């Protein structure tokens, strides 16, 4: 990165936002962006089997082909101070002329309004490592659709050592730089929001669970394995906290009071629910499930008995067609 | 920590003979490449006209699956429908993406798609501009709560589609059962043309059909066949999905499938009760019938009873799983006590269910 690039980067970003909005991101958006990127990348680099007319691209082109930048819009809802990003769609952007295809945006918006009448355009997305100065142009262009759009940046580089999602959300704020109020990007935090159905399908594709029922034992194993891995995660997180606190106690790390307060409030919130009402409801639900399994067992028994009686009758049949006792095998 | 959980997963996968698709690398991302020439060549050849059973497999992308399931669930108890885009590959249909159609109540008329033609055309055009070059290869709709199969109207719609828009695929999703069972309920089908008698095929996976729909199911179940479904994802997708798990694990503790699906379970149980009553009446009548040979009657009854038993076990197993999660959560979060207080009883209970 050249010096000029670095400077422009510094001018366009600030570490944290102060707008007080909470952002919730749905995994569908991430998969959408990743799919868009993969498609564009594979179309630009056709697989070796199909014949491609082409001279060997020069170095700069090769880099571009490896990681093309894609652009799109994100749509969702804003309720009060919570912004929830549900879905996204692609945009046509002309990097040379540096402008957005407005009619396309409007057409797409209309189409999505028909199916999801509650959603509206919240901002836009792109792929890359960092926000650049040119991104501000697009951001400003979108400001007339939504007065304070958000910019979702996705880093498509696969880095296996990374534990965090390579998605960052930026808002724009006016800061005074060199005496002129200029909009710059500020980092905001977000959480992943999901509905049960989304979680199940993500789980399904991520871990390729068996698609058919399997035996009861398989289902049980699958269910318990899921819970087991979740508990493992919880355990590892608690360990990290514990080691951190131990280090603080020994004096290796300086005491951070806000963190200590958070940990203390966390511990004080356990046990999570111990009222009498909870106890009663819990036992009632428990008894309901036991009743259900009892009924199922009864049905099972009745059906087995029925089968046994049938087999008995067949084996010891008195009224055979030949009239008289038949020798049974 | 990461190591032992992968070991546990691998052991489980091995024990259950799961064919693990190799972790996709950039080479397998080739599936995303749309080759116009080979697709149009395939369209002209039309190998499906000679063999009604031509397409045997379906490959659905992670994105398409997610979109379809979320759309189906957002409809609640109303059936929704949408279209799928993709391409063909030999005897497999590949679904790359899906989008929703602004149509409702698709079980009431044949070709509900006709309402949305304008939408479809506009959407396909804008998509092509944005770089999504695939064509429409099928439609999907939801059967909230009553299983993945084609109803009479669905069969007629699909037949119409297969006459005019080949290659075309029908996919059915049940979002209610998905959430209740914790695994995705989805089925992919193609119909036979009228009058074609399929050779006897192996019985597909059994599923419970509610009483009010069972007639519709039985009449038409021989007129279509189901295709195997596999899923694929790009290397970037799998990277994200792995990372997502780092955020998702909280949901296992924070959500409870029992609470969300109470209505559905109650409906299932009452449906089962009706089926039992019907079976009982059947049994009572046959006792005085007498003319029909005894053996055959016995077979029908025992079959009905076996089905009912299977249904009841399935419902119960799901409920017991939910209960297990609840008990585990209770032990985890409620039986912790401050060290200076005397320990009070926590809920100690071991479910003794072994079914």
XYZ file of C-alpha atoms in Angstrom:
684
model
C 0.000 0.000 0.000
C 1.541 3.306 -0.999
C 1.837 6.231 1.346
C -0.901 8.137 -0.384
C -3.162 5.144 -0.013
C -2.446 4.957 3.689
C -3.182 8.605 4.207
C -6.468 8.429 2.412
C -7.333 5.402 4.487
C -6.653 7.231 7.683
C -8.806 10.098 6.554
C -11.768 7.902 5.790
C -12.009 5.875 8.947
C -12.345 6.400 12.667
C -12.293 3.612 15.227
C -15.675 3.739 16.829
C -19.098 5.131 16.219
C -21.169 7.196 18.548
C -24.590 6.987 16.999
C -25.951 4.554 19.539
C -27.670 2.342 17.026
C -27.505 -1.410 17.457
C -27.023 -3.485 14.346
C -28.224 -7.013 13.779
C -27.008 -8.996 10.830
C -28.676 -12.086 9.407
C -26.476 -14.894 8.074
C -28.446 -14.856 4.830
C -26.821 -11.537 3.953
C -23.357 -12.977 4.421
C -24.107 -16.000 2.296
C -25.589 -13.724 -0.367
C -22.483 -11.575 -0.548
C -20.189 -14.584 -0.513
C -22.220 -16.200 -3.292
C -22.123 -13.010 -5.370
C -18.379 -12.796 -4.971
C -17.802 -16.464 -5.827
C -19.946 -16.211 -8.927
C -18.199 -13.135 -10.254
C -14.836 -14.625 -9.488
C -15.567 -17.909 -11.291
C -17.074 -16.144 -14.299
C -13.922 -14.077 -14.631
C -11.650 -17.060 -14.183
C -13.254 -19.826 -16.182
C -12.189 -23.303 -15.096
C -9.275 -24.796 -16.972
C -11.413 -27.442 -18.682
C -13.438 -25.014 -20.768
C -11.451 -23.275 -23.456
C -10.843 -19.625 -22.761
C -9.682 -17.264 -25.423
C -7.049 -15.339 -23.798
C -3.678 -14.010 -23.511
C -2.053 -14.476 -20.191
C -3.280 -11.554 -18.123
C -0.694 -9.163 -16.821
C 0.160 -9.154 -13.137
C -2.151 -6.335 -12.125
C -5.018 -7.892 -14.003
C -4.321 -11.240 -12.385
C -4.620 -9.697 -8.952
C -7.869 -8.051 -9.928
C -9.209 -11.276 -11.372
C -8.407 -13.124 -8.207
C -10.342 -10.723 -6.027
C -12.880 -8.722 -7.966
C -14.835 -6.163 -6.005
C -18.547 -6.700 -6.045
C -21.172 -4.235 -4.962
C -24.713 -4.560 -3.777
C -27.470 -3.169 -1.592
C -28.572 -4.348 1.807
C -32.200 -4.181 2.854
C -33.923 -4.602 6.171
C -35.845 -2.918 8.909
C -35.174 -0.167 11.360
C -37.223 -0.174 14.543
C -36.339 2.609 16.886
C -32.648 2.272 17.530
C -32.275 -1.257 16.250
C -31.314 -1.810 12.664
C -31.860 -5.334 11.397
C -30.328 -6.344 8.076
C -32.286 -9.154 6.492
C -31.385 -9.485 2.863
C -29.303 -8.099 0.046
C -29.150 -7.876 -3.737
C -26.573 -7.062 -6.363
C -25.886 -3.657 -7.871
C -24.356 -2.586 -11.135
C -21.464 -0.289 -10.605
C -19.235 1.157 -13.244
C -15.763 1.521 -11.724
C -14.449 3.603 -14.605
C -17.210 6.149 -14.718
C -17.577 5.804 -10.965
C -21.345 5.968 -10.863
C -24.198 3.763 -9.814
C -26.910 2.531 -12.127
C -29.895 4.288 -10.541
C -32.683 2.797 -12.642
C -31.466 -0.653 -11.769
C -31.581 0.138 -8.079
C -35.109 1.431 -8.385
C -36.317 -1.551 -10.365
C -34.830 -3.996 -7.925
C -36.249 -2.099 -4.998
C -39.727 -2.332 -6.507
C -39.415 -6.073 -7.016
C -38.276 -6.688 -3.478
C -40.985 -4.433 -2.093
C -43.621 -6.723 -3.612
C -42.401 -9.760 -1.768
C -41.056 -8.145 1.387
C -43.191 -5.053 1.822
C -41.630 -4.111 5.153
C -38.029 -3.898 4.068
C -36.301 -0.894 2.627
C -32.781 -0.096 1.538
C -30.530 0.366 4.532
C -27.214 0.725 2.777
C -24.793 -1.089 0.562
C -22.081 -3.719 0.659
C -18.800 -4.444 -0.990
C -15.916 -6.868 -0.747
C -12.352 -5.974 0.066
C -10.051 -5.488 2.996
C -10.558 -1.887 3.975
C -12.789 1.018 3.186
C -11.306 3.282 0.531
C -11.873 6.840 -0.533
C -13.834 5.871 -3.621
C -16.301 4.071 -1.392
C -17.322 7.438 -0.017
C -18.637 8.415 -3.453
C -20.990 5.478 -3.533
C -21.941 6.160 0.036
C -22.864 9.727 -0.762
C -24.830 8.583 -3.808
C -26.937 6.385 -1.600
C -27.578 9.137 0.876
C -30.544 10.347 -1.077
C -32.260 6.972 -0.750
C -31.528 6.594 2.926
C -30.211 9.568 4.826
C -27.722 7.601 6.827
C -26.791 4.468 4.938
C -24.575 1.763 6.317
C -21.670 0.171 4.570
C -21.050 -3.530 5.025
C -17.571 -4.633 4.110
C -16.766 -8.296 3.683
C -13.259 -9.598 3.479
C -13.235 -12.572 1.087
C -9.728 -13.700 1.956
C -9.933 -17.048 3.667
C -7.795 -16.940 6.730
C -8.125 -20.060 8.792
C -6.417 -18.619 11.803
C -9.078 -15.993 12.108
C -11.758 -16.694 14.654
C -13.899 -13.675 14.018
C -16.247 -13.060 11.127
C -14.495 -10.943 8.478
C -17.447 -8.610 8.180
C -17.322 -5.011 9.316
C -20.114 -2.478 9.321
C -19.390 1.208 8.863
C -21.576 4.192 9.367
C -20.843 7.658 8.127
C -20.381 10.598 10.411
C -19.397 14.166 9.828
C -16.082 14.989 11.406
C -14.218 18.205 11.137
C -10.953 17.544 9.309
C -8.754 20.408 8.268
C -11.493 22.802 9.171
C -14.050 21.269 6.780
C -16.801 18.965 7.983
C -16.347 15.794 5.993
C -18.114 12.495 6.180
C -15.900 9.639 7.212
C -16.535 6.019 7.942
C -16.802 4.903 11.522
C -16.719 1.364 12.730
C -19.785 -0.029 14.471
C -20.309 -3.283 16.229
C -23.060 -5.715 15.329
C -24.557 -8.967 16.477
C -25.699 -11.951 14.498
C -29.423 -12.363 14.686
C -31.191 -15.454 13.576
C -34.492 -17.263 13.604
C -34.740 -20.925 14.462
C -35.369 -21.998 10.864
C -32.298 -20.121 9.656
C -30.145 -21.703 12.335
C -31.314 -25.184 11.435
C -30.629 -24.793 7.729
C -27.229 -23.199 8.379
C -26.449 -26.053 10.729
C -27.668 -28.519 8.134
C -25.420 -27.238 5.398
C -22.469 -26.565 7.646
C -22.287 -29.985 9.165
C -24.022 -32.002 6.455
C -26.288 -33.860 8.820
C -27.930 -36.991 7.451
C -30.937 -35.890 5.472
C -33.167 -38.819 6.314
C -34.436 -39.816 9.724
C -31.958 -42.510 10.482
C -32.559 -44.674 13.475
C -33.629 -43.250 16.798
C -30.076 -43.702 18.022
C -28.713 -41.568 15.180
C -31.142 -38.774 15.901
C -30.315 -38.880 19.563
C -26.602 -38.788 18.822
C -27.020 -35.870 16.441
C -29.034 -33.898 18.956
C -26.716 -34.577 21.850
C -23.619 -33.869 19.770
C -25.002 -30.452 18.988
C -25.569 -29.696 22.637
C -22.168 -31.147 23.493
C -20.331 -28.828 21.125
C -22.264 -25.846 22.440
C -21.302 -26.758 25.992
C -17.687 -27.142 24.906
C -17.744 -23.622 23.497
C -19.234 -22.293 26.717
C -16.583 -24.093 28.705
C -13.728 -22.721 26.630
C -15.083 -19.195 26.902
C -15.382 -19.497 30.660
C -11.848 -20.785 30.848
C -10.582 -17.775 28.958
C -12.335 -15.490 31.405
C -10.977 -17.473 34.327
C -7.405 -17.271 33.111
C -7.818 -13.584 32.503
C -9.075 -13.040 36.025
C -6.300 -15.183 37.497
C -3.712 -13.141 35.640
C -5.300 -9.960 36.918
C -5.263 -11.318 40.447
C -1.580 -12.177 40.191
C -0.906 -8.733 38.890
C 0.325 -9.683 35.424
C -2.304 -7.542 33.787
C -3.571 -4.203 34.967
C -6.972 -4.251 36.611
C -9.748 -3.171 34.337
C -12.673 -2.234 36.483
C -15.362 -2.171 33.817
C -14.542 -5.732 32.844
C -14.553 -6.811 36.482
C -17.956 -5.237 36.934
C -19.272 -7.109 33.917
C -17.933 -10.425 35.146
C -19.348 -9.838 38.591
C -22.796 -9.025 37.235
C -22.633 -12.122 35.055
C -21.894 -14.312 38.044
C -24.578 -12.693 40.122
C -27.170 -13.434 37.463
C -26.685 -17.146 38.117
C -28.735 -19.154 39.056
C -30.806 -18.032 36.111
C -34.327 -18.787 37.287
C -35.234 -20.150 40.685
C -38.697 -18.866 41.434
C -41.431 -21.211 42.538
C -43.420 -20.464 39.390
C -40.548 -21.515 37.175
C -40.149 -24.702 39.164
C -43.857 -25.497 38.837
C -43.959 -24.775 35.101
C -40.836 -26.770 34.514
C -42.228 -29.776 36.348
C -45.523 -29.462 34.500
C -43.785 -29.484 31.137
C -41.666 -32.393 32.284
C -44.732 -34.347 33.318
C -46.449 -33.584 30.026
C -43.546 -35.047 28.108
C -43.454 -38.093 30.350
C -47.164 -38.569 29.784
C -46.627 -38.402 26.042
C -43.909 -40.989 26.082
C -46.093 -43.190 28.307
C -48.909 -42.977 25.764
C -46.521 -43.729 22.944
C -45.266 -46.764 24.826
C -48.822 -47.939 25.377
C -49.591 -47.595 21.678
C -46.428 -49.468 20.871
C -47.386 -52.242 23.300
C -50.903 -52.474 21.913
C -49.584 -52.753 18.389
C -47.075 -55.435 19.363
C -49.750 -57.359 21.220
C -51.965 -57.182 18.181
C -49.197 -58.540 15.997
C -48.509 -61.310 18.478
C -52.151 -62.313 18.604
C -52.288 -62.407 14.818
C -49.227 -64.575 14.625
C -50.609 -66.827 17.326
C -53.856 -67.216 15.411
C -52.065 -68.040 12.230
C -49.896 -70.615 13.978
C -52.698 -72.327 15.895
C -55.514 -71.875 13.405
C -58.509 -74.114 14.018
C -60.728 -73.128 11.073
C -58.531 -73.839 8.138
C -59.951 -74.018 4.647
C -59.642 -77.760 4.550
C -61.813 -78.034 7.639
C -59.913 -79.745 10.367
C -56.638 -79.401 12.065
C -53.637 -78.745 9.962
C -50.150 -79.493 11.005
C -48.309 -76.277 11.616
C -44.709 -75.786 10.750
C -11.017 -27.362 22.385
C -11.501 -27.128 18.686
C -9.540 -30.356 18.201
C -11.625 -32.586 20.432
C -14.909 -31.371 19.011
C -13.732 -32.155 15.501
C -12.684 -35.590 16.697
C -16.088 -36.133 18.238
C -17.789 -35.050 15.050
C -15.609 -37.279 12.916
C -16.307 -40.276 15.141
C -20.009 -39.647 14.902
C -19.830 -39.249 11.138
C -17.865 -42.463 10.832
C -20.307 -44.411 12.946
C -23.168 -43.237 10.849
C -21.581 -43.779 7.459
C -21.906 -40.215 6.459
C -20.285 -39.492 3.156
C -18.397 -36.364 3.964
C -18.105 -34.120 0.997
C -14.499 -33.031 0.807
C -13.996 -29.563 2.160
C -14.541 -27.472 -0.919
C -11.456 -25.776 -2.208
C -11.293 -23.256 -4.987
C -11.292 -25.999 -7.606
C -14.732 -27.196 -6.637
C -16.025 -23.636 -6.829
C -16.179 -24.417 -10.536
C -19.760 -25.430 -10.030
C -20.550 -21.737 -9.889
C -19.358 -21.201 -13.432
C -22.166 -20.837 -15.927
C -21.221 -22.105 -19.345
C -23.683 -20.764 -21.835
C -22.694 -22.985 -24.773
C -22.927 -26.316 -23.014
C -26.236 -25.336 -21.404
C -27.870 -24.427 -24.700
C -26.511 -27.572 -26.279
C -28.138 -29.597 -23.535
C -31.406 -27.737 -24.044
C -31.451 -28.700 -27.687
C -30.689 -32.347 -27.080
C -33.589 -32.823 -24.659
C -32.564 -36.230 -23.277
C -35.426 -36.099 -20.799
C -38.028 -36.656 -23.487
C -36.984 -40.230 -24.050
C -36.536 -41.185 -20.439
C -39.159 -39.992 -17.943
C -36.844 -40.956 -15.135
C -33.893 -39.068 -16.569
C -33.097 -36.628 -13.775
C -32.113 -38.486 -10.661
C -30.283 -36.054 -8.432
C -30.592 -32.515 -7.240
C -27.790 -30.366 -5.902
C -28.900 -27.374 -3.916
C -26.571 -24.558 -2.936
C -26.360 -23.409 0.662
C -27.702 -20.000 -0.297
C -30.754 -21.371 -2.108
C -31.612 -23.644 0.795
C -31.328 -20.840 3.327
C -33.466 -18.494 1.245
C -36.168 -21.102 0.674
C -36.371 -22.177 4.302
C -36.464 -18.612 5.610
C -39.136 -17.632 3.095
C -41.205 -20.722 3.921
C -40.986 -20.030 7.638
C -41.897 -16.383 7.203
C -45.180 -17.447 5.658
C -46.248 -19.038 8.909
C -49.175 -21.323 8.190
C -49.820 -19.926 4.713
C -48.306 -21.726 1.756
C -45.802 -19.637 -0.128
C -44.079 -20.249 -3.409
C -41.065 -19.113 -5.340
C -38.785 -19.998 -8.211
C -35.369 -21.558 -8.337
C -32.577 -20.673 -10.717
C -29.787 -22.916 -11.804
C -28.608 -25.255 -14.510
C -28.384 -28.918 -15.416
C -25.428 -31.224 -15.299
C -25.962 -34.630 -16.835
C -28.657 -36.316 -14.800
C -28.513 -33.764 -12.017
C -30.315 -30.484 -11.677
C -28.259 -27.851 -9.898
C -30.090 -25.152 -7.968
C -27.925 -22.094 -7.414
C -30.388 -19.536 -6.134
C -34.021 -19.063 -5.252
C -36.350 -16.100 -5.077
C -39.814 -15.553 -3.696
C -42.916 -14.774 -5.713
C -45.617 -12.399 -4.487
C -48.284 -15.098 -4.627
C -50.245 -16.645 -1.784
C -52.414 -19.644 -1.198
C -50.829 -21.774 -3.843
C -52.753 -24.918 -2.948
C -56.033 -23.583 -4.275
C -55.404 -23.284 -7.979
C -53.336 -24.806 -10.716
C -50.583 -22.616 -12.068
C -50.633 -19.943 -9.411
C -47.424 -18.909 -11.118
C -49.497 -17.244 -13.811
C -50.229 -14.392 -11.429
C -46.583 -13.669 -11.062
C -45.371 -13.909 -14.656
C -44.656 -10.211 -14.861
C -42.673 -10.326 -11.653
C -40.795 -13.384 -12.853
C -39.801 -11.819 -16.137
C -38.655 -8.557 -14.592
C -36.691 -10.342 -11.914
C -34.932 -12.636 -14.387
C -34.007 -9.688 -16.569
C -32.564 -7.618 -13.751
C -30.701 -10.624 -12.483
C -29.077 -11.253 -15.833
C -27.908 -7.653 -15.863
C -26.364 -8.063 -12.447
C -24.403 -11.074 -13.504
C -26.584 -13.971 -12.463
C -26.793 -15.823 -15.737
C -28.718 -18.932 -14.791
C -32.224 -19.711 -15.965
C -35.243 -20.741 -13.970
C -35.069 -24.486 -13.401
C -37.888 -25.107 -11.001
C -40.349 -23.889 -8.439
C -40.634 -24.437 -4.726
C -43.520 -24.089 -2.323
C -44.232 -24.879 1.271
C -46.524 -27.316 3.031
C -46.516 -25.906 6.542
C -47.035 -28.795 8.915
C -48.210 -31.495 6.572
C -45.115 -32.957 5.016
C -43.161 -32.948 1.774
C -45.210 -34.480 -1.050
C -47.142 -33.275 -4.077
C -50.864 -32.683 -3.739
C -53.248 -33.182 -6.657
C -53.035 -29.519 -7.612
C -49.252 -29.610 -7.334
C -49.109 -32.632 -9.626
C -51.218 -30.860 -12.264
C -49.095 -27.716 -11.980
C -45.876 -29.647 -12.305
C -47.187 -31.643 -15.266
C -48.014 -28.376 -17.014
C -44.539 -27.071 -16.252
C -42.874 -30.205 -17.487
C -44.674 -29.903 -20.768
C -43.706 -26.329 -21.447
C -40.673 -25.339 -19.449
C -38.385 -28.331 -19.323
C -36.143 -28.963 -17.488
C -38.232 -28.141 -14.446
C -38.178 -29.359 -10.875
C -40.664 -29.192 -8.012
C -39.415 -28.729 -4.474
C -41.549 -28.824 -1.341
C -40.448 -27.536 2.052
C -42.171 -27.987 5.404
C -40.958 -25.191 7.681
C -42.993 -26.268 10.716
C -41.593 -29.765 10.741
C -38.142 -28.377 10.110
C -38.212 -26.382 13.306
C -39.897 -29.144 15.281
C -37.565 -31.916 14.217
C -34.411 -29.825 14.106
C -33.558 -30.942 10.587
C -34.586 -29.557 7.239
C -37.723 -31.159 5.766
C -37.392 -30.874 2.011
C -38.302 -33.006 -0.976
C -37.611 -32.713 -4.710
C -39.981 -34.258 -7.241
C -40.663 -34.715 -10.909
C -43.953 -35.998 -12.296
C -44.548 -38.686 -14.841
C -46.688 -37.877 -17.855
C -50.289 -39.016 -17.690
C -50.838 -42.663 -18.244
C -47.220 -43.617 -17.672
C -46.949 -46.543 -15.280
C -43.711 -46.389 -13.387
C -41.902 -49.589 -12.533
C -42.224 -50.446 -8.872
C -39.769 -48.314 -7.023
C -38.506 -48.699 -3.473
C -40.681 -46.986 -0.894
C -39.264 -43.604 -0.039
C -38.767 -42.418 3.493
C -41.955 -42.698 5.466
C -43.558 -39.534 6.746
C -46.736 -38.810 8.674
C -49.566 -37.279 6.707
C -52.433 -35.657 8.600
C -55.826 -37.299 8.209
C -57.438 -34.565 6.167
C -54.725 -34.753 3.528
C -54.120 -38.471 3.423
C -56.583 -39.074 0.611
C -54.985 -36.471 -1.593
C -51.594 -37.991 -0.884
C -52.646 -41.559 -1.619
C -54.379 -40.816 -4.908
C -51.419 -39.080 -6.446
C -48.378 -40.602 -4.829
C -47.683 -42.876 -7.761
C -47.644 -40.085 -10.306
C -44.327 -38.602 -9.374
C -40.964 -39.727 -8.127
C -38.584 -38.084 -5.737
C -34.983 -37.187 -6.434
C -31.980 -37.407 -4.131
C -30.921 -34.109 -2.697
C -27.360 -33.149 -1.899
C -26.036 -29.770 -0.911
C -22.981 -27.860 -1.912
C -21.304 -24.668 -0.825
C -18.378 -22.619 -2.006
C -15.104 -22.461 -0.112
C -15.948 -18.955 1.081
C -19.365 -20.148 2.231
C -17.918 -22.955 4.308
C -15.416 -20.564 5.823
C -18.251 -18.309 6.897
C -20.396 -21.144 8.141
C -17.573 -22.398 10.319
C -17.097 -18.932 11.758
C -20.807 -18.514 12.228
C -20.829 -21.494 14.506
C -18.713 -19.414 16.867
C -21.665 -17.095 17.259
C -24.442 -19.591 16.931
C -23.722 -21.873 19.779
C -25.484 -19.488 22.103
C -28.753 -20.143 20.311
C -28.762 -23.754 21.362
C -29.130 -22.534 24.919
C -31.316 -19.553 24.315
C -34.036 -21.129 22.190
C -36.325 -24.029 22.973
C -38.057 -25.949 20.201
C -40.722 -27.074 22.652
C -42.090 -23.620 23.203
C -42.136 -22.560 19.590
C -44.027 -25.533 18.279
C -46.624 -26.181 20.941
C -49.578 -25.711 18.580
C -48.111 -27.979 15.970
C -47.484 -30.773 18.447
C -50.995 -30.509 19.837
C -52.322 -30.752 16.290
C -50.222 -33.831 15.628
C -51.479 -35.573 18.742
C -55.137 -34.888 17.987
C -54.598 -36.094 14.420
C -53.069 -39.275 15.791
C -56.040 -39.746 18.101
C -58.407 -39.473 15.151
C -56.415 -42.019 13.210
C -56.554 -44.407 16.161
C -60.297 -44.001 16.416
C -60.653 -44.694 12.734
C -58.541 -47.805 13.039
C -60.637 -48.937 15.974
C -63.892 -48.511 14.050
C -62.385 -50.418 11.183
C -61.495 -53.206 13.559
C -64.990 -53.286 15.071
C -66.618 -53.566 11.651
C -64.419 -56.337 10.432
C -65.371 -58.497 13.362
C -68.918 -58.737 12.046
C -67.981 -58.687 8.376
C -66.625 -62.145 8.142
C -66.982 -62.670 4.417
C -63.702 -61.046 3.527
C -60.852 -63.499 4.116
C -59.476 -63.087 7.549
C -55.828 -62.849 6.580
C -56.110 -59.767 4.418
C -58.150 -57.834 6.954
C -55.587 -58.612 9.611
C -52.823 -57.299 7.390
C -54.568 -53.983 6.812
C -55.195 -53.492 10.491
C -51.704 -54.360 11.535
C -50.325 -52.031 8.879
C -52.483 -49.187 10.113
C -51.512 -49.862 13.709
C -47.821 -50.027 12.825
C -48.040 -46.694 11.066
C -49.764 -45.128 14.031
C -47.136 -46.509 16.354
C -44.371 -45.113 14.191
C -46.032 -41.706 14.141
C -46.437 -41.627 17.879
C -42.831 -42.670 18.454
C -41.622 -39.950 16.134
C -43.566 -37.229 17.910
C -42.436 -38.479 21.289
C -38.786 -38.704 20.317
C -38.793 -35.066 19.242
C -40.450 -34.026 22.461
C -38.035 -36.020 24.555
C -35.096 -34.400 22.784
C -36.516 -30.987 23.566
C -37.023 -32.014 27.150
C -33.442 -33.222 27.399
C -32.203 -29.820 26.273
C -34.357 -28.175 28.904
C -33.037 -30.411 31.659
C -29.452 -29.861 30.589
C -29.963 -26.107 30.546
C -31.495 -26.292 33.975
C -28.566 -28.242 35.373
C -26.104 -25.873 33.727
C -27.612 -22.596 34.750
C -29.765 -23.216 37.758
C -27.823 -25.532 39.971
C -25.056 -23.072 40.570
C -24.951 -21.630 44.020
C -22.845 -18.992 45.679
C -20.216 -20.719 47.771
C -21.172 -18.971 50.993
C -24.791 -20.107 50.894
C -25.741 -23.643 51.801
C -26.545 -25.684 48.723
C -30.275 -26.042 48.168
C -31.702 -28.850 46.138
C -31.313 -28.429 42.451
C -33.681 -30.201 40.174
C -32.234 -33.621 39.991
C -33.937 -35.744 37.445
C -32.717 -38.275 34.969
C -35.079 -38.996 32.124
C -35.520 -42.724 31.989
C -36.699 -42.767 28.430
C -35.160 -45.397 26.227
C -37.093 -45.751 23.022
